[in-house]
mmCIF file of C-alpha atoms and ligand atoms in Angstrom:
data_model
loop_
_atom_site.group_PDB
_atom_site.id
_atom_site.type_symbol
_atom_site.label_atom_id
_atom_site.label_comp_id
_atom_site.label_asym_id
_atom_site.label_seq_id
_atom_site.Cartn_x
_atom_site.Cartn_y
_atom_site.Cartn_z
ATOM 1 C CA MET K 1 -0.108 0.169 -0.062
ATOM 2 C CA ARG K 2 1.694 3.139 -1.034
ATOM 3 C CA THR K 3 0.690 6.361 0.923
ATOM 4 C CA PRO K 4 -0.374 9.027 -1.473
ATOM 5 C CA VAL K 5 1.739 12.416 -1.665
ATOM 6 C CA ILE K 6 0.209 15.616 -2.707
ATOM 7 C CA ALA K 7 3.131 18.334 -2.954
ATOM 8 C CA GLY K 8 2.792 21.898 -3.861
ATOM 9 C CA ASN K 9 5.435 23.545 -5.751
ATOM 10 C CA TRP K 10 5.345 27.246 -5.253
ATOM 11 C CA LYS K 11 7.906 28.090 -7.787
ATOM 12 C CA MET K 12 9.211 31.826 -7.390
ATOM 13 C CA TYR K 13 6.065 33.111 -5.686
ATOM 14 C CA LYS K 14 5.457 34.146 -1.940
ATOM 15 C CA THR K 15 7.767 36.104 0.170
ATOM 16 C CA ALA K 16 8.365 34.668 3.850
ATOM 17 C CA ASP K 17 5.237 36.613 5.155
ATOM 18 C CA GLU K 18 3.217 35.419 2.524
ATOM 19 C CA ALA K 19 4.375 31.892 3.025
ATOM 20 C CA GLY K 20 3.693 32.135 6.739
ATOM 21 C CA ALA K 21 0.063 33.422 6.117
ATOM 22 C CA PHE K 22 -0.524 30.476 3.683
ATOM 23 C CA VAL K 23 0.657 27.924 6.320
ATOM 24 C CA ARG K 24 -1.631 29.525 9.152
ATOM 25 C CA GLU K 25 -4.712 29.416 6.633
ATOM 26 C CA PHE K 26 -3.745 25.821 5.359
ATOM 27 C CA LEU K 27 -3.041 23.931 8.680
ATOM 28 C CA PRO K 28 -6.631 23.935 10.091
ATOM 29 C CA LEU K 29 -7.980 23.098 6.435
ATOM 30 C CA VAL K 30 -5.966 19.852 6.376
ATOM 31 C CA GLN K 31 -5.821 18.815 10.094
ATOM 32 C CA ASP K 32 -8.323 15.891 9.550
ATOM 33 C CA ALA K 33 -6.739 14.636 6.149
ATOM 34 C CA ASP K 34 -5.532 11.238 7.158
ATOM 35 C CA GLY K 35 -3.581 8.884 5.090
ATOM 36 C CA VAL K 36 -1.730 11.366 2.955
ATOM 37 C CA GLU K 37 1.648 13.053 2.961
ATOM 38 C CA ILE K 38 1.466 16.705 2.231
ATOM 39 C CA VAL K 39 4.523 18.553 1.058
ATOM 40 C CA LEU K 40 4.914 22.386 0.550
ATOM 41 C CA ALA K 41 8.011 23.446 -1.648
ATOM 42 C CA PRO K 42 8.516 27.182 -1.038
ATOM 43 C CA PRO K 43 11.259 29.362 -2.445
ATOM 44 C CA PHE K 44 14.698 29.084 -0.420
ATOM 45 C CA PRO K 45 14.307 32.271 1.488
ATOM 46 C CA SER K 46 11.155 31.062 3.261
ATOM 47 C CA LEU K 47 12.178 27.363 3.505
ATOM 48 C CA ALA K 48 13.447 27.365 7.095
ATOM 49 C CA ALA K 49 10.410 29.531 8.258
ATOM 50 C CA VAL K 50 7.820 27.191 6.638
ATOM 51 C CA ALA K 51 9.674 24.162 8.211
ATOM 52 C CA ALA K 52 9.500 25.682 11.601
ATOM 53 C CA LEU K 53 5.794 26.572 11.287
ATOM 54 C CA THR K 54 4.830 23.141 10.039
ATOM 55 C CA ARG K 55 7.224 21.099 12.611
ATOM 56 C CA GLY K 56 5.205 18.568 14.292
ATOM 57 C CA THR K 57 2.212 18.801 11.808
ATOM 58 C CA ARG K 58 1.368 16.397 8.937
ATOM 59 C CA ILE K 59 3.169 18.763 6.557
ATOM 60 C CA GLY K 60 6.696 18.201 5.179
ATOM 61 C CA VAL K 61 8.728 20.740 3.354
ATOM 62 C CA ALA K 62 10.742 20.396 0.119
ATOM 63 C CA SER K 63 13.330 22.513 -1.608
ATOM 64 C CA GLN K 64 12.827 23.322 -5.347
ATOM 65 C CA ASN K 65 16.286 22.277 -6.211
ATOM 66 C CA VAL K 66 19.553 21.421 -4.688
ATOM 67 C CA HIS K 67 23.252 21.463 -5.859
ATOM 68 C CA PHE K 68 24.941 18.192 -6.242
ATOM 69 C CA ALA K 69 28.073 19.216 -4.208
ATOM 70 C CA ASP K 70 28.228 19.079 -0.418
ATOM 71 C CA GLU K 71 29.652 22.557 -0.426
ATOM 72 C CA GLY K 72 32.277 24.500 -2.718
ATOM 73 C CA ALA K 73 32.633 27.646 -4.768
ATOM 74 C CA TYR K 74 29.237 27.388 -6.462
ATOM 75 C CA THR K 75 28.020 30.998 -6.162
ATOM 76 C CA GLY K 76 24.176 31.224 -5.856
ATOM 77 C CA GLU K 77 23.684 27.439 -5.174
ATOM 78 C CA VAL K 78 22.440 25.586 -2.162
ATOM 79 C CA SER K 79 23.499 22.020 -1.114
ATOM 80 C CA ALA K 80 21.341 19.196 -0.058
ATOM 81 C CA ARG K 81 22.769 19.312 3.288
ATOM 82 C CA MET K 82 21.942 23.013 3.770
ATOM 83 C CA VAL K 83 18.343 22.273 2.689
ATOM 84 C CA ARG K 84 18.224 19.358 5.259
ATOM 85 C CA ASP K 85 19.638 21.672 7.954
ATOM 86 C CA ALA K 86 16.864 24.280 7.063
ATOM 87 C CA GLY K 87 14.185 21.626 7.911
ATOM 88 C CA ALA K 88 13.234 20.129 4.743
ATOM 89 C CA ALA K 89 12.799 16.420 4.126
ATOM 90 C CA TYR K 90 12.276 16.438 0.495
ATOM 91 C CA ALA K 91 13.758 18.091 -2.575
ATOM 92 C CA ILE K 92 12.354 18.529 -6.309
ATOM 93 C CA VAL K 93 14.995 17.671 -8.693
ATOM 94 C CA GLY K 94 14.944 18.039 -12.411
ATOM 95 C CA HIS K 95 11.724 19.926 -12.677
ATOM 96 C CA SER K 96 11.078 20.947 -16.478
ATOM 97 C CA GLU K 97 11.768 24.592 -15.676
ATOM 98 C CA ARG K 98 15.281 23.831 -14.442
ATOM 99 C CA ARG K 99 15.884 21.528 -17.432
ATOM 100 C CA HIS K 100 14.530 24.178 -19.558
ATOM 101 C CA TYR K 101 15.839 27.491 -18.254
ATOM 102 C CA PHE K 102 18.924 26.173 -16.523
ATOM 103 C CA ALA K 103 20.143 23.591 -19.028
ATOM 104 C CA GLU K 104 20.044 20.889 -16.404
ATOM 105 C CA THR K 105 20.840 17.494 -18.395
ATOM 106 C CA ASP K 106 19.843 14.013 -17.041
ATOM 107 C CA GLU K 107 23.349 13.645 -15.664
ATOM 108 C CA PHE K 108 23.278 16.719 -13.635
ATOM 109 C CA VAL K 109 19.752 15.497 -12.533
ATOM 110 C CA ASN K 110 21.276 12.216 -11.430
ATOM 111 C CA ARG K 111 23.882 13.888 -9.394
ATOM 112 C CA LYS K 112 21.325 15.944 -7.594
ATOM 113 C CA VAL K 113 19.223 12.829 -6.882
ATOM 114 C CA ARG K 114 22.198 11.043 -5.372
ATOM 115 C CA ALA K 115 23.238 14.123 -3.435
ATOM 116 C CA ALA K 116 19.433 14.477 -2.038
ATOM 117 C CA LEU K 117 19.548 10.740 -1.070
ATOM 118 C CA ALA K 118 22.967 11.021 0.784
ATOM 119 C CA ALA K 119 21.881 14.102 2.641
ATOM 120 C CA GLY K 120 18.914 12.157 3.843
ATOM 121 C CA LEU K 121 16.295 13.925 1.811
ATOM 122 C CA VAL K 122 13.681 12.389 -0.364
ATOM 123 C CA PRO K 123 14.259 13.441 -4.065
ATOM 124 C CA ILE K 124 11.103 14.203 -6.144
ATOM 125 C CA LEU K 125 12.626 13.283 -9.477
ATOM 126 C CA CYS K 126 10.617 15.377 -12.206
ATOM 127 C CA LEU K 127 10.380 14.003 -15.830
ATOM 128 C CA GLY K 128 8.051 14.311 -18.706
ATOM 129 C CA GLU K 129 8.047 15.003 -22.607
ATOM 130 C CA THR K 130 7.610 18.278 -24.277
ATOM 131 C CA LEU K 131 4.552 18.753 -26.770
ATOM 132 C CA ALA K 132 6.836 18.117 -29.802
ATOM 133 C CA GLU K 133 8.101 14.767 -28.313
ATOM 134 C CA ARG K 134 4.672 13.745 -27.697
ATOM 135 C CA GLU K 135 3.299 14.792 -31.006
ATOM 136 C CA SER K 136 6.265 12.860 -32.674
ATOM 137 C CA GLY K 137 5.310 9.504 -30.693
ATOM 138 C CA ARG K 138 8.450 9.910 -28.659
ATOM 139 C CA THR K 139 6.815 10.040 -25.212
ATOM 140 C CA ILE K 140 7.874 6.452 -23.918
ATOM 141 C CA GLU K 141 11.492 6.878 -25.206
ATOM 142 C CA VAL K 142 11.965 10.145 -23.545
ATOM 143 C CA VAL K 143 10.522 9.150 -20.123
ATOM 144 C CA GLU K 144 12.474 5.810 -20.213
ATOM 145 C CA ARG K 145 15.658 7.821 -20.830
ATOM 146 C CA GLN K 146 14.905 10.356 -17.900
ATOM 147 C CA ILE K 147 14.032 7.648 -15.332
ATOM 148 C CA ARG K 148 17.117 5.281 -16.181
ATOM 149 C CA ALA K 149 19.504 8.111 -16.302
ATOM 150 C CA GLY K 150 17.776 10.119 -13.388
ATOM 151 C CA LEU K 151 18.173 7.056 -11.178
ATOM 152 C CA ALA K 152 21.569 5.740 -12.446
ATOM 153 C CA GLU K 153 23.763 4.254 -9.600
ATOM 154 C CA VAL K 154 20.701 4.610 -7.095
ATOM 155 C CA PRO K 155 20.155 1.233 -5.565
ATOM 156 C CA GLY K 156 16.596 -0.453 -5.542
ATOM 157 C CA SER K 157 16.984 -0.176 -1.574
ATOM 158 C CA ALA K 158 16.373 3.377 -1.650
ATOM 159 C CA ALA K 159 12.988 2.830 -3.664
ATOM 160 C CA GLY K 160 10.810 3.767 -0.447
ATOM 161 C CA ARG K 161 12.987 7.136 -0.241
ATOM 162 C CA ILE K 162 12.365 8.218 -3.721
ATOM 163 C CA LEU K 163 9.347 9.964 -5.431
ATOM 164 C CA VAL K 164 9.108 10.295 -9.178
ATOM 165 C CA ALA K 165 6.889 12.920 -10.776
ATOM 166 C CA TYR K 166 5.721 12.528 -14.239
ATOM 167 C CA GLU K 167 4.886 16.016 -15.602
ATOM 168 C CA PRO K 168 4.275 16.340 -19.098
ATOM 169 C CA VAL K 169 5.864 19.733 -20.127
ATOM 170 C CA TRP K 170 3.021 20.599 -22.438
ATOM 171 C CA ALA K 171 0.570 20.327 -19.283
ATOM 172 C CA ILE K 172 2.561 22.554 -16.809
ATOM 173 C CA GLY K 173 1.076 25.949 -16.225
ATOM 174 C CA THR K 174 -1.048 25.816 -19.348
ATOM 175 C CA GLY K 175 -4.372 24.508 -18.015
ATOM 176 C CA LYS K 176 -4.082 21.315 -20.397
ATOM 177 C CA THR K 177 -4.179 18.209 -18.221
ATOM 178 C CA ALA K 178 -3.165 14.881 -19.417
ATOM 179 C CA THR K 179 -6.317 12.534 -19.439
ATOM 180 C CA PRO K 180 -6.275 10.013 -16.529
ATOM 181 C CA ALA K 181 -5.630 7.441 -19.186
ATOM 182 C CA GLN K 182 -2.692 9.244 -20.724
ATOM 183 C CA ALA K 183 -1.323 9.800 -17.351
ATOM 184 C CA GLN K 184 -1.787 6.140 -16.251
ATOM 185 C CA GLU K 185 -0.057 4.740 -19.412
ATOM 186 C CA VAL K 186 3.033 6.719 -18.698
ATOM 187 C CA HIS K 187 2.838 5.781 -14.942
ATOM 188 C CA ALA K 188 2.440 1.960 -15.686
ATOM 189 C CA PHE K 189 5.411 2.236 -18.085
ATOM 190 C CA LEU K 190 7.576 3.933 -15.508
ATOM 191 C CA ARG K 191 6.800 1.358 -12.978
ATOM 192 C CA GLY K 192 7.625 -1.339 -15.513
ATOM 193 C CA THR K 193 10.929 0.285 -16.176
ATOM 194 C CA LEU K 194 11.636 0.301 -12.475
ATOM 195 C CA LYS K 195 10.648 -3.173 -12.317
ATOM 196 C CA GLN K 196 13.399 -3.970 -14.920
ATOM 197 C CA MET K 197 15.616 -1.941 -12.903
ATOM 198 C CA TRP K 198 15.038 -3.000 -9.422
ATOM 199 C CA GLY K 199 12.681 -5.971 -9.358
ATOM 200 C CA GLU K 200 8.905 -6.018 -8.347
ATOM 201 C CA GLU K 201 9.030 -5.190 -4.876
ATOM 202 C CA ALA K 202 11.082 -2.101 -5.002
ATOM 203 C CA ALA K 203 9.192 -0.922 -8.152
ATOM 204 C CA GLY K 204 6.078 -1.228 -6.193
ATOM 205 C CA ALA K 205 7.256 0.824 -3.289
ATOM 206 C CA VAL K 206 7.951 3.909 -5.454
ATOM 207 C CA ARG K 207 5.309 6.753 -5.309
ATOM 208 C CA ILE K 208 4.772 8.182 -8.723
ATOM 209 C CA LEU K 209 3.123 11.536 -8.815
ATOM 210 C CA TYR K 210 1.478 13.245 -11.799
ATOM 211 C CA GLY K 211 1.927 16.892 -12.431
ATOM 212 C CA GLY K 212 0.404 19.276 -14.938
ATOM 213 C CA SER K 213 -2.481 21.654 -14.222
ATOM 214 C CA VAL K 214 -3.823 19.504 -11.536
ATOM 215 C CA LYS K 215 -6.793 21.322 -9.729
ATOM 216 C CA PRO K 216 -9.333 20.458 -7.114
ATOM 217 C CA GLU K 217 -11.867 19.537 -10.176
ATOM 218 C CA ASN K 218 -9.510 17.008 -11.865
ATOM 219 C CA ALA K 219 -7.566 15.652 -8.862
ATOM 220 C CA ALA K 220 -9.734 12.666 -7.928
ATOM 221 C CA GLU K 221 -9.888 11.070 -11.371
ATOM 222 C CA LEU K 222 -6.364 11.322 -11.715
ATOM 223 C CA MET K 223 -5.562 9.966 -8.248
ATOM 224 C CA GLY K 224 -7.947 7.146 -8.965
ATOM 225 C CA GLN K 225 -5.577 5.599 -11.542
ATOM 226 C CA GLU K 226 -3.970 2.393 -10.341
ATOM 227 C CA ASP K 227 -0.234 3.751 -10.668
ATOM 228 C CA ILE K 228 -0.841 7.325 -9.880
ATOM 229 C CA ASP K 229 0.221 7.914 -6.154
ATOM 230 C CA GLY K 230 -0.353 11.509 -5.751
ATOM 231 C CA ALA K 231 0.279 14.900 -7.280
ATOM 232 C CA LEU K 232 2.726 17.699 -7.723
ATOM 233 C CA VAL K 233 0.737 20.835 -8.114
ATOM 234 C CA GLY K 234 2.053 24.196 -9.168
ATOM 235 C CA GLY K 235 -0.370 27.106 -9.698
ATOM 236 C CA ALA K 236 -3.216 25.598 -7.460
ATOM 237 C CA SER K 237 -0.759 25.077 -4.537
ATOM 238 C CA LEU K 238 -0.636 29.003 -4.192
ATOM 239 C CA SER K 239 -4.081 29.106 -2.615
ATOM 240 C CA ALA K 240 -4.407 27.472 0.784
ATOM 241 C CA GLN K 241 -8.044 26.778 -0.092
ATOM 242 C CA SER K 242 -7.377 25.333 -3.543
ATOM 243 C CA PHE K 243 -4.479 23.107 -2.327
ATOM 244 C CA ALA K 244 -6.501 22.011 0.615
ATOM 245 C CA ASN K 245 -9.314 21.059 -1.717
ATOM 246 C CA ILE K 246 -6.913 18.969 -3.715
ATOM 247 C CA VAL K 247 -5.642 17.344 -0.552
ATOM 248 C CA LYS K 248 -9.176 16.402 0.493
ATOM 249 C CA HIS K 249 -10.360 15.337 -3.197
ATOM 250 C CA ARG K 250 -7.440 13.190 -3.876
HETATM 251 C C1 LIG U 1 4.600 22.302 -11.540
HETATM 252 O O1 LIG U 1 5.267 23.154 -11.365
HETATM 253 O O2 LIG U 1 5.230 21.313 -11.260
HETATM 254 C C2 LIG U 1 3.116 22.123 -12.152
HETATM 255 C C3 LIG U 1 2.885 20.791 -12.231
HETATM 256 O O3 LIG U 1 2.586 23.366 -12.247
HETATM 257 P P1 LIG U 1 0.833 23.469 -12.641
HETATM 258 O O4 LIG U 1 0.191 22.713 -11.660
HETATM 259 O O5 LIG U 1 0.837 24.983 -12.559
HETATM 260 O O6 LIG U 1 0.764 22.967 -14.117
#
């Protein structure tokens, strides 16, 4: 039985004050939501504040990125150990906006996944095809490359400490959601690939989230698919009310 995860990626939104106001509004809305892991991914400056405000609650905190090195001359970067020290338990890695705007390659993403694990964080490995890749029939080829490369040299024994987020790039922030059947097809493929890599038991332990214009109105149908174990939510996680509605309607 895989516990579902609903994670909110705030991207580059919310100051520390705004983040605090969100948490104070959100906590009572989800206090009765059992059997789900809730994760908030604020921007770096409010990570420690959100972690402090949610300590002892059912909410975990994620960074939106980590660097692969433990420390060093990498101006502007933040290591997994620093993220952990700020109170986070998860780290989003390889989000399509990072791959696109910051030229993150599969190899880079893999180093970040391994750095997150080594620091005791749960990596949320994001992957997904672009519209051009889907339209040219390359979805499966692309996600297979991304998951194999993203998890290279990661042992199956880490399966329970890894989240994968399938996020078709054409569905992120566009209002276009993959249909539940389209998403399930890719999720089932990803789980099959994990089975080839790590065996059935480990593959069955990995939570695979769907991301891409998830809203309260479409969450339940997506989450109802066999291999969809939760959601990574961007825009709809910025409002406490709408994010809480996704948690409740999963
Ligand atoms: C995301 O940023 O990971 C995301 C899925 O965004 P949105 O929900 O806004 O499409």
